[in-house]
Tab-separated table of C-alpha atoms and ligand atoms in Angstrom:
chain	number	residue	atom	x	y	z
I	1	UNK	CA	-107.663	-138.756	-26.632
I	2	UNK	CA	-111.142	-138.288	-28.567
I	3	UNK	CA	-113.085	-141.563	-28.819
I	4	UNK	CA	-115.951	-141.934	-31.201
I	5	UNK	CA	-118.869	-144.210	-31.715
I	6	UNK	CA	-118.351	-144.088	-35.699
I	7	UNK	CA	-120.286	-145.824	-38.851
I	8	UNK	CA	-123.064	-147.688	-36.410
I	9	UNK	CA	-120.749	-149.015	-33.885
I	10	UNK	CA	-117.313	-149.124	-34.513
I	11	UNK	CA	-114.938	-147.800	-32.120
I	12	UNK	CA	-112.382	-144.689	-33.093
I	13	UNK	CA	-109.924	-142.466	-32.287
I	14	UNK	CA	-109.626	-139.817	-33.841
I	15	UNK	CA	-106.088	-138.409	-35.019
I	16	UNK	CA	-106.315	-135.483	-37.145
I	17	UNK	CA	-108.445	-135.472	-39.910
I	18	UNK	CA	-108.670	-139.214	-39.624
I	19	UNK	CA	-110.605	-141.683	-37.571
I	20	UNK	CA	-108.450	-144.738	-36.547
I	21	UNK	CA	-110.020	-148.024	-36.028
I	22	UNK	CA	-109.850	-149.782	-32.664
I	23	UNK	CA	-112.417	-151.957	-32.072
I	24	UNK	CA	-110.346	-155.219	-32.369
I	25	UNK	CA	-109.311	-154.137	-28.945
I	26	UNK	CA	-111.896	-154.893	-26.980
I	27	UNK	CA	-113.610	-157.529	-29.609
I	28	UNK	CA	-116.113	-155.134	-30.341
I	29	UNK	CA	-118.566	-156.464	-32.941
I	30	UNK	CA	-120.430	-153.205	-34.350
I	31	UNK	CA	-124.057	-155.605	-35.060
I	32	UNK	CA	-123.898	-156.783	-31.934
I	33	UNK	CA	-127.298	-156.609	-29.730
I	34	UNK	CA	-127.311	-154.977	-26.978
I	35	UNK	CA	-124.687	-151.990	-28.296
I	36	UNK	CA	-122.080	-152.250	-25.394
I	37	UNK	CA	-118.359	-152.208	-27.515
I	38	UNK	CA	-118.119	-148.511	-25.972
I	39	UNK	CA	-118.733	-149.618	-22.289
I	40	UNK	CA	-116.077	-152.598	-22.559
I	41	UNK	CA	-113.410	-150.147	-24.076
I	42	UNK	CA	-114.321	-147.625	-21.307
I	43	UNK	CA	-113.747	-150.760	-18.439
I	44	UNK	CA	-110.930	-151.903	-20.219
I	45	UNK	CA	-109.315	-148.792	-20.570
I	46	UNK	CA	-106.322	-149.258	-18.256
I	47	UNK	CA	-105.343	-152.674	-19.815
I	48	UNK	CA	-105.773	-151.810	-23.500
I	49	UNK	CA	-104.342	-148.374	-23.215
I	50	UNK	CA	-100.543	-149.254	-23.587
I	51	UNK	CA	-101.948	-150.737	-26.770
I	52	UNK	CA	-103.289	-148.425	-28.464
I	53	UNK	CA	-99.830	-145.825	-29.971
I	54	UNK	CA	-98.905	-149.377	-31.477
I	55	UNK	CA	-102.239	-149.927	-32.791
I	56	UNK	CA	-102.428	-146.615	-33.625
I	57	UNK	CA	-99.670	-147.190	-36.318
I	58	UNK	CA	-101.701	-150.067	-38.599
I	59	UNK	CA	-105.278	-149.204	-37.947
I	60	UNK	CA	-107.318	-148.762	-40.680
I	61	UNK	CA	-108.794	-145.240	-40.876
I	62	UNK	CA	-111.087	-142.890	-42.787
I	63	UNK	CA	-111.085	-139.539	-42.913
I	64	UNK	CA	-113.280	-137.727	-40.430
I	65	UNK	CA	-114.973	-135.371	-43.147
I	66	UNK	CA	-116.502	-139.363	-44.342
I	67	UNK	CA	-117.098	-140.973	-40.726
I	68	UNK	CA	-120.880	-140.754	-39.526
I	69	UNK	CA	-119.957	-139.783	-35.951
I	70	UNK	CA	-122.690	-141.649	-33.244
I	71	UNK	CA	-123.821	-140.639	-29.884
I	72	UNK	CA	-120.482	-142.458	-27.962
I	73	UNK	CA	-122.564	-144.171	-25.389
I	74	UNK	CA	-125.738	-145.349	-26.648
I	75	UNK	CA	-126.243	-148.147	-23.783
I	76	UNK	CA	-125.085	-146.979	-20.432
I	77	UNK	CA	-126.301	-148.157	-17.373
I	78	UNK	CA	-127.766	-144.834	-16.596
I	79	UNK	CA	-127.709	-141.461	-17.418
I	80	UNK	CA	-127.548	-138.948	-14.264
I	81	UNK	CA	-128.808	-135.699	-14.339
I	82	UNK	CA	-128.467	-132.849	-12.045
I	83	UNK	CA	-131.098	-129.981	-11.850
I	84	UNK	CA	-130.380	-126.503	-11.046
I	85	UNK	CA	-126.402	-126.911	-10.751
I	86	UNK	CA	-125.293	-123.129	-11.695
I	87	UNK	CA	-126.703	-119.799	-9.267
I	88	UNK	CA	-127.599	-117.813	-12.381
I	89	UNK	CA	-130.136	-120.273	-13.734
I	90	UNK	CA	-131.982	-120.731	-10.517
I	91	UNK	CA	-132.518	-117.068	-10.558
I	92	UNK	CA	-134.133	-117.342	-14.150
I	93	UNK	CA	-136.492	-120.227	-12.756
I	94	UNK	CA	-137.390	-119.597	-9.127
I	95	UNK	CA	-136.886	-115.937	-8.234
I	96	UNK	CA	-137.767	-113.902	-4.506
I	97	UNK	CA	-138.204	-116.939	-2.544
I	98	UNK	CA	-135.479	-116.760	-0.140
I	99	UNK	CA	-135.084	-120.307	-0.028
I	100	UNK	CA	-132.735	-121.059	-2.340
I	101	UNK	CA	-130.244	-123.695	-1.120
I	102	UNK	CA	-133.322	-125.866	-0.977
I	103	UNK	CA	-134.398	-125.635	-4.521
I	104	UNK	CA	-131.245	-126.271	-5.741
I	105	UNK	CA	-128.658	-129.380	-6.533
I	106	UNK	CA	-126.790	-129.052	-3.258
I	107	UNK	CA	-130.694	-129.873	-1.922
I	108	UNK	CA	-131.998	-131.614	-4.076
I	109	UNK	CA	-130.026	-133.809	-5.400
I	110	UNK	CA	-129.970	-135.400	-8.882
I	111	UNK	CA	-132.843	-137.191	-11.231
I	112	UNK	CA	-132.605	-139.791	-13.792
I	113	UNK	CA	-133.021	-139.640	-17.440
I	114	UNK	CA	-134.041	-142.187	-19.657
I	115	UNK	CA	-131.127	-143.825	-21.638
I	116	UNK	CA	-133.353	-143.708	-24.952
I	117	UNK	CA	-133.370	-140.162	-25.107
I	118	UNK	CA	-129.996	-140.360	-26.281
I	119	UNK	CA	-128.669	-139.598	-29.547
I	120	UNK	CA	-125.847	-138.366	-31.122
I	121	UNK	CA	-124.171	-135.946	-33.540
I	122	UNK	CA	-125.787	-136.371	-36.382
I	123	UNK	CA	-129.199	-136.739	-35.195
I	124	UNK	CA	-131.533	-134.216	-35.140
I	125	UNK	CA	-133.837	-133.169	-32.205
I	126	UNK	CA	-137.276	-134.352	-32.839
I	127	UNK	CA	-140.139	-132.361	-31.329
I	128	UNK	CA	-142.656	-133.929	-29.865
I	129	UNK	CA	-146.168	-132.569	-31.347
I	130	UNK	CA	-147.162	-130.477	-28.170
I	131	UNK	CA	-147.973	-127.516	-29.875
I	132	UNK	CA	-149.212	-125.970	-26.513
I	133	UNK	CA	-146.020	-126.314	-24.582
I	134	UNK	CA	-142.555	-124.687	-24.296
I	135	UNK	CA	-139.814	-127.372	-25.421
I	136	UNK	CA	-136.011	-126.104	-24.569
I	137	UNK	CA	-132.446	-126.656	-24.883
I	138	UNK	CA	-130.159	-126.814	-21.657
I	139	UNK	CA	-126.395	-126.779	-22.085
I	140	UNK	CA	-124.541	-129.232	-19.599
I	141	UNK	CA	-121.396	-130.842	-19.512
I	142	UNK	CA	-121.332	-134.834	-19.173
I	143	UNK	CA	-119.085	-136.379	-16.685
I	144	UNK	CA	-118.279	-140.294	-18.410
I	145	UNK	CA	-117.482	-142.508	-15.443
I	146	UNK	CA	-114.646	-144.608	-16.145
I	147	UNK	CA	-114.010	-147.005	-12.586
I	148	UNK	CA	-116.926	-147.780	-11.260
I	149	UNK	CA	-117.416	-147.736	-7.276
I	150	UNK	CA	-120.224	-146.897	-4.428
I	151	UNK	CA	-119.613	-144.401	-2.188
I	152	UNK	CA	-117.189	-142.495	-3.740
I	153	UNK	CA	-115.159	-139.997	-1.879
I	154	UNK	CA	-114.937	-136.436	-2.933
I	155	UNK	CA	-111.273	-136.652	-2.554
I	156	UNK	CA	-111.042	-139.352	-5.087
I	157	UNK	CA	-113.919	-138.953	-7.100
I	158	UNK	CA	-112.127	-137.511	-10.133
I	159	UNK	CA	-109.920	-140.449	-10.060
I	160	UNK	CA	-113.046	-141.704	-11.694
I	161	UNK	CA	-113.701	-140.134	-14.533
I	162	UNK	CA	-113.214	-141.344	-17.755
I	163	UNK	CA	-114.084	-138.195	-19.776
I	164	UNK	CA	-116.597	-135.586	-20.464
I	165	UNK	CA	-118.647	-134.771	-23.348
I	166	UNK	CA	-121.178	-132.186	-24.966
I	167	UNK	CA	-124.805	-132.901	-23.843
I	168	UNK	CA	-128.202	-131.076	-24.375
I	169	UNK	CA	-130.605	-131.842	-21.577
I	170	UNK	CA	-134.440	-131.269	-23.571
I	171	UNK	CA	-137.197	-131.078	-21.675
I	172	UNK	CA	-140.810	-130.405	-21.999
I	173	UNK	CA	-141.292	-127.488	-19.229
I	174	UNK	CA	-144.948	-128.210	-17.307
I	175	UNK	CA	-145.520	-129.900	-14.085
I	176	UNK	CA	-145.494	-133.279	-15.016
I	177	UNK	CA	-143.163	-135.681	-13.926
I	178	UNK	CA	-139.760	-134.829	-14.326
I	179	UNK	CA	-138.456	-138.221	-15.612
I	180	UNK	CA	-141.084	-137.813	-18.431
I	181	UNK	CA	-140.743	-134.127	-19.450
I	182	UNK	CA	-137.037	-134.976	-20.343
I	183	UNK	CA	-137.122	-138.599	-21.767
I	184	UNK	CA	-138.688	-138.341	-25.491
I	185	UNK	CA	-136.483	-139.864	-27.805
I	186	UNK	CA	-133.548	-137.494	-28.961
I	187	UNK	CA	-133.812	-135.306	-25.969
I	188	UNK	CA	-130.443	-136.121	-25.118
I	189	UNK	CA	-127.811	-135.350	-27.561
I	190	UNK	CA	-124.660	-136.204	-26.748
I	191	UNK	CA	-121.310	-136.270	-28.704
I	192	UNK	CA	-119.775	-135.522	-30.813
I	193	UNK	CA	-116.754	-137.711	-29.022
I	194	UNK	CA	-115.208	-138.467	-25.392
I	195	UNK	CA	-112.675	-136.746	-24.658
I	196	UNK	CA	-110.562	-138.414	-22.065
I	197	UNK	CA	-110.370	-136.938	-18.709
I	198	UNK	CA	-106.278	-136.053	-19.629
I	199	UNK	CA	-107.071	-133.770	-21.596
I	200	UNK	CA	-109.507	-132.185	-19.498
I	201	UNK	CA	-107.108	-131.350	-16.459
I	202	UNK	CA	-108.971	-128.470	-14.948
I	203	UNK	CA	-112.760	-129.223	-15.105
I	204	UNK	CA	-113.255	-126.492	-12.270
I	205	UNK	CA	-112.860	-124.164	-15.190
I	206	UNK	CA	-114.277	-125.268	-18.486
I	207	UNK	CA	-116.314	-122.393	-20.869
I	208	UNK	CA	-119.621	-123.889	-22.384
I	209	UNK	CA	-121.876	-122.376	-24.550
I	210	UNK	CA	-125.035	-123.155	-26.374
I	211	UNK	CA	-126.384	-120.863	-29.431
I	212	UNK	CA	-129.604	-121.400	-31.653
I	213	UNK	CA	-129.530	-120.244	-35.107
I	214	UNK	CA	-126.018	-118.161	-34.234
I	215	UNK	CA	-127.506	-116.601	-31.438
I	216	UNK	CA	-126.225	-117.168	-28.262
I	217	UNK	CA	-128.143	-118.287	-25.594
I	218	UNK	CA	-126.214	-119.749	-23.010
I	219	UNK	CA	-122.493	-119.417	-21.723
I	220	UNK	CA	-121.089	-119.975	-18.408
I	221	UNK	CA	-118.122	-121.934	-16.875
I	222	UNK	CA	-118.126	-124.618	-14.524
I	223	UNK	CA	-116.523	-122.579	-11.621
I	224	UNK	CA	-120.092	-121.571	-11.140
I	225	UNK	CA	-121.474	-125.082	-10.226
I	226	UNK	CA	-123.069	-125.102	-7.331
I	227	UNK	CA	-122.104	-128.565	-6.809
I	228	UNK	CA	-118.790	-129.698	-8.577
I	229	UNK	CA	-118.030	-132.364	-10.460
I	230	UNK	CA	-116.291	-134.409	-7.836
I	231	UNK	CA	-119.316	-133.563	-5.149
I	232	UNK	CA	-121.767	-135.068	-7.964
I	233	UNK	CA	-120.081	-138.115	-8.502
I	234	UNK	CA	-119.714	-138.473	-4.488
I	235	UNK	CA	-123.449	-137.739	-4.066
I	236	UNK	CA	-124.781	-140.151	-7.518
I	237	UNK	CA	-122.524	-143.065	-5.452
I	238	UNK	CA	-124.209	-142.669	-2.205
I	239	UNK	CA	-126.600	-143.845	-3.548
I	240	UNK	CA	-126.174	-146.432	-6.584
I	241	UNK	CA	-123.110	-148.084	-7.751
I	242	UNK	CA	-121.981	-146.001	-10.508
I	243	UNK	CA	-120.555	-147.905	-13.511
I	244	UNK	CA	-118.166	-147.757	-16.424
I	245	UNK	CA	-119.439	-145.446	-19.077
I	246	UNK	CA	-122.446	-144.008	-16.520
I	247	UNK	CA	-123.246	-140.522	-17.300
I	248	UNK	CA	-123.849	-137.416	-15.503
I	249	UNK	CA	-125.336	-134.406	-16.731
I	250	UNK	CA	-123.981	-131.846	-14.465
I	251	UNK	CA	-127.031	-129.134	-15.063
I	252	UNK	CA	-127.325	-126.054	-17.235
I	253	UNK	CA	-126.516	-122.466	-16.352
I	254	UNK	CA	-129.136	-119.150	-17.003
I	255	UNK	CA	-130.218	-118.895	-20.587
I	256	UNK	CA	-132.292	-122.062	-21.220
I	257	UNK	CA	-134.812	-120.895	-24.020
I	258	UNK	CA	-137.316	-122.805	-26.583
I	259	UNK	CA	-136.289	-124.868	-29.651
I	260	UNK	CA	-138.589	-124.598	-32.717
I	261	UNK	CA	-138.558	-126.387	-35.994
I	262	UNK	CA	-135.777	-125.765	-38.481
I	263	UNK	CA	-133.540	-123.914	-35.398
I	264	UNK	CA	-130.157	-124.981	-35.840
I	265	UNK	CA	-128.559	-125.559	-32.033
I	266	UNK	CA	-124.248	-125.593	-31.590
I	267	UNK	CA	-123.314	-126.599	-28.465
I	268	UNK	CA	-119.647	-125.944	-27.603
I	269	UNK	CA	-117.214	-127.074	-24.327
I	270	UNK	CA	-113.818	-125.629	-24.592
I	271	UNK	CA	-111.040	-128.504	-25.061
I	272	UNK	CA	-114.478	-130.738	-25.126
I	273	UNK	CA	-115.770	-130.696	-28.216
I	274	UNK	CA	-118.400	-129.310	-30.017
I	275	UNK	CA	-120.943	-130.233	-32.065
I	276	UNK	CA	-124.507	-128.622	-34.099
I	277	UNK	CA	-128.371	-130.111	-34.758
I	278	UNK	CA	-130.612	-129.408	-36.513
I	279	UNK	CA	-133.798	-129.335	-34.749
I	280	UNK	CA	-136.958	-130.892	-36.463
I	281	UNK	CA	-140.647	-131.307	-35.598
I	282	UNK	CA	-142.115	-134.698	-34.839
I	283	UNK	CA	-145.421	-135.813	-35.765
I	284	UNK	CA	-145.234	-138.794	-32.450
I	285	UNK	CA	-145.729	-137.716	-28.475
I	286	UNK	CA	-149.512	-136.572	-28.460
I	287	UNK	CA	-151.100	-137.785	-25.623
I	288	UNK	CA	-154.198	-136.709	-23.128
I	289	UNK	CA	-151.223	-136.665	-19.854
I	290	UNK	CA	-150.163	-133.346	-21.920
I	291	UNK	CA	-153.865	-131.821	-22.198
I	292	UNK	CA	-154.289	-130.426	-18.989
I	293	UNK	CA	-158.102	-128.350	-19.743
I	294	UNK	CA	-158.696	-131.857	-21.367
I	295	UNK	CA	-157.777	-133.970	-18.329
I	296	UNK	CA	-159.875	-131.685	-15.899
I	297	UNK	CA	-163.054	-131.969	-18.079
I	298	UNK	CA	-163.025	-135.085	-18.337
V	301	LIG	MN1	-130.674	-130.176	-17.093
């Protein structure tokens, strides 16, 4: 099942070329403040899902070609994020030291990125005016968490899944902190849909790729994750309750590179979905933190 965030908050599946209406079935009232409709459909899943081939039948719908498609969870409780997850990409980042296993995500473990980076589908990526820095694209898969639960087994960690999704980690490289290299608004595109974990039966083996402008930059499969997708969701439990409609972005394989204005970025997850921006620059995100000669002159 694909789920969508559609025309500024209403729920839908999509079926075909059309989107089908459900948000009667969790109440979800698209104005409402904060946005949560997507998080109660994700928690209610279990109980409205026998509902939904009947409702299915009389929803109203619109044809996808019309629906604005919007980032499908734009107020999670957190958004995960795992750094060097794939072999090939800490080679590209941190070569000759020997030391791998401690640079990596089976070391060192998983960050946080701010939930107001995210946006979806049809938004573009908005540079931040740091003319002096390298700004880039990396291609992850998002695990959706569907049950909640603390300390999660590995053995029954994909029991908790809801569904994945395509997400772009952007990040400002530098030595800054982490948390605000990655966190300008739009640096997290995610979308275009959720796409339940049924349909997803083997996420040991999913093919992702990421080009710019046609060009391919990235492409990997998740049989080269360092640490899987039911070790991350063990690991993000040990230590915080994870929640419905949580997100983890499982890290990006070799072939991170820079976005510029006007670049046009597709990334695509087989039997995920797929989905292309359109990369724009900013005028907002100056600021003397960035200025390192600056800051030491001072
Ligand atoms: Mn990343």
């Amino acid at each position: 099942m694909k789920i969508a965030n559609f025309n500024q908050g209403r729920i839908g599946i999509i079926d075909g070329d059309s989107v089908a209406d459900v948000s009667d079935l969790v109440a979800c009232d698209p104005v409402a403040w904060p946005p949560t409709g997507m998080l109660q459909f994700i928690a209610s899943f279990e109980q409205i899902k026998p509902r939904i081939g009947e409702r299915l039948r009389t929803a109203s719908r619109i044809p996808l070609s019309s629906a604005v498609l919007n980032c499908p969870i734009v107020w999670p409780n957190k958004v995960i994020a795992y750094p060097a997850n794939y072999h090939a990409h800490i080679g590209e980042m941190k070569t000759g030291t020997g030391l791998i296993s401690k640079f990596d995500a089976s070391g060192q473990g998983f960050f946080l990125k701010s939930n107001s980076s995210l946006s979806g589908p049809g938004d573009p990526i908005v540079l931040p005016a740091l003319p002096d820095r390298e700004i880039h694209h990396e291609c992850e898969l998002a695990i959706i968490i569907g049950k909640g639960g603390r300390s999660i087994p590995v053995d029954r960690a994909v029991d908790h899944v809801f569904g994945y999704s395509c997400l772009i980690d952007v990040v400002v490289r530098g030595k800054e902190e982490r948390v605000m290299r990655k966190s300008f608004d739009t640096f997290c595109p995610m979308g275009p849909y959720l796409t339940t974990a049924d349909e997803v039966p083997h996420y040991e083996d999913i093919d992702l790729e990421l080009n710019v402008n046609g060009e391919t930059r990235q492409k990997a499969n998740t049989r080269d994750l360092i640490v899987g997708v039911p070790e991350m969701i063990a690991m993000a439990s040990s230590v915080m309750m994870l929640h419905p409609g949580d997100i983890i972005a499982s890290g990006t394989p070799a072939g991170v590179g820079r976005l510029k204005d006007k670049d046009r970025v597709t990334i695509r997850i087989a039997g995920v979905g797929e989905m292309t921006l359109d990369v724009e620059q900013g005028n907002d995100g100056a600021h003397p933190v960035w200025n390192k000669a600056a800051a030491l002159t001072a």
